Amino acid sequence: MKRAMWIAAALAAMAVVAAVRAARRIPPEPPAAGGGVRVVRGPFEQWSRYEGQLAARRVVGIASRFNGGATIVELAAEGARVRPGDLLVRFDSFQVEADLARAERDRAEAEAELRLL
């Protein structure tokens, strides 16, 4: 029992000595402007930079089923955080709308010819 008390006392003394030595090594902080520091809770972010490149795990090709090229009108900013359902790209719909109007006109003409027959 006496031996356990001596060991506990020795460990406590070593802890006190280590704390004093550590306190001597840390320089005191200068007082903040205004006499104090305001501490608040908030989100914590850690950013790291690494050399290298990123590659997609899955590449999906996007192609128009209509004739002609596709013109991009709006594109999400590079590096922007996105979630499922966010708009990434908006294409010019002029050509598609013109093709749709032409198809509707052709359908109306075909229905008119059918009625005449």
XYZ file of C-alpha atoms in Angstrom:
117
model
C 0.000 0.000 0.000
C 2.832 2.381 0.919
C 4.555 1.524 -2.341
C 1.446 2.429 -4.410
C 1.170 5.766 -2.591
C 4.854 6.536 -3.275
C 4.365 5.701 -6.982
C 1.249 7.908 -7.187
C 3.055 10.763 -5.419
C 6.053 10.422 -7.752
C 3.803 10.456 -10.845
C 1.968 13.536 -9.539
C 5.263 15.321 -8.898
C 6.496 14.484 -12.404
C 3.230 15.805 -13.873
C 3.618 19.085 -11.964
C 7.253 19.451 -13.102
C 6.253 18.732 -16.731
C 3.433 21.301 -16.547
C 5.746 23.971 -15.147
C 8.355 23.301 -17.838
C 5.706 23.440 -20.575
C 4.338 26.718 -19.181
C 7.803 28.267 -19.266
C 8.279 27.343 -22.944
C 5.006 28.923 -24.137
C 5.396 32.692 -24.496
C 2.478 34.703 -23.121
C 0.108 36.134 -25.718
C -0.032 39.922 -26.001
C -3.319 41.462 -24.889
C -5.868 41.893 -27.662
C -7.007 45.324 -28.825
C -9.986 46.392 -26.782
C -8.992 44.354 -23.773
C -10.343 40.929 -24.708
C -11.114 38.294 -27.265
C -14.583 37.250 -28.336
C -14.906 33.492 -28.777
C -17.897 32.083 -30.673
C -18.930 28.685 -31.931
C -18.923 28.164 -35.678
C -18.168 25.738 -38.478
C -14.640 24.447 -38.743
C -13.133 23.972 -42.196
C -9.794 22.452 -43.056
C -8.379 23.026 -46.537
C -5.445 21.122 -47.961
C -3.662 21.566 -51.276
C -2.246 18.595 -53.127
C -0.323 18.366 -56.363
C -1.916 16.170 -59.004
C -5.032 15.981 -61.088
C -8.602 14.766 -60.731
C -10.267 12.295 -63.052
C -13.944 11.419 -63.198
C -14.954 7.923 -62.174
C -17.741 7.924 -64.732
C -17.911 10.024 -67.876
C -21.300 10.690 -69.429
C -21.560 12.039 -72.954
C -24.329 14.506 -73.711
C -25.523 14.637 -77.302
C -28.445 16.318 -78.999
C -30.941 14.085 -80.769
C -31.691 16.896 -83.163
C -29.651 18.061 -86.114
C -27.184 20.861 -85.562
C -24.876 21.923 -82.798
C -25.661 22.806 -79.224
C -24.912 26.279 -77.871
C -24.280 26.640 -74.149
C -26.092 29.646 -72.672
C -25.340 29.139 -68.978
C -22.700 27.030 -67.208
C -22.090 26.385 -63.504
C -18.944 28.077 -62.187
C -15.856 25.910 -61.943
C -15.242 24.768 -58.390
C -18.811 25.546 -57.307
C -20.390 23.159 -54.820
C -23.315 21.342 -56.395
C -25.966 19.018 -55.106
C -28.201 16.539 -56.934
C -30.766 18.493 -58.922
C -28.661 21.659 -59.318
C -28.470 23.210 -62.797
C -25.048 22.611 -64.317
C -25.561 23.694 -67.925
C -28.334 25.351 -69.960
C -28.370 24.992 -73.729
C -29.842 27.429 -76.256
C -33.309 26.116 -77.088
C -33.916 28.211 -80.228
C -33.183 25.374 -82.693
C -35.286 22.861 -80.745
C -38.202 25.290 -80.474
C -38.009 26.031 -84.218
C -37.979 22.288 -85.009
C -40.952 21.762 -82.677
C -42.932 24.589 -84.323
C -42.167 23.115 -87.763
C -43.293 19.635 -86.619
C -46.532 21.048 -85.155
C -47.219 22.918 -88.410
C -46.602 19.723 -90.435
C -48.947 17.778 -88.129
C -51.680 20.421 -88.512
C -51.312 20.272 -92.329
C -51.502 16.473 -92.251
C -54.671 16.590 -90.118
C -56.223 19.125 -92.527
C -55.436 16.849 -95.499
C -56.901 13.872 -93.616
C -60.154 15.786 -93.030
C -60.377 16.680 -96.725
C -60.024 13.026 -97.703
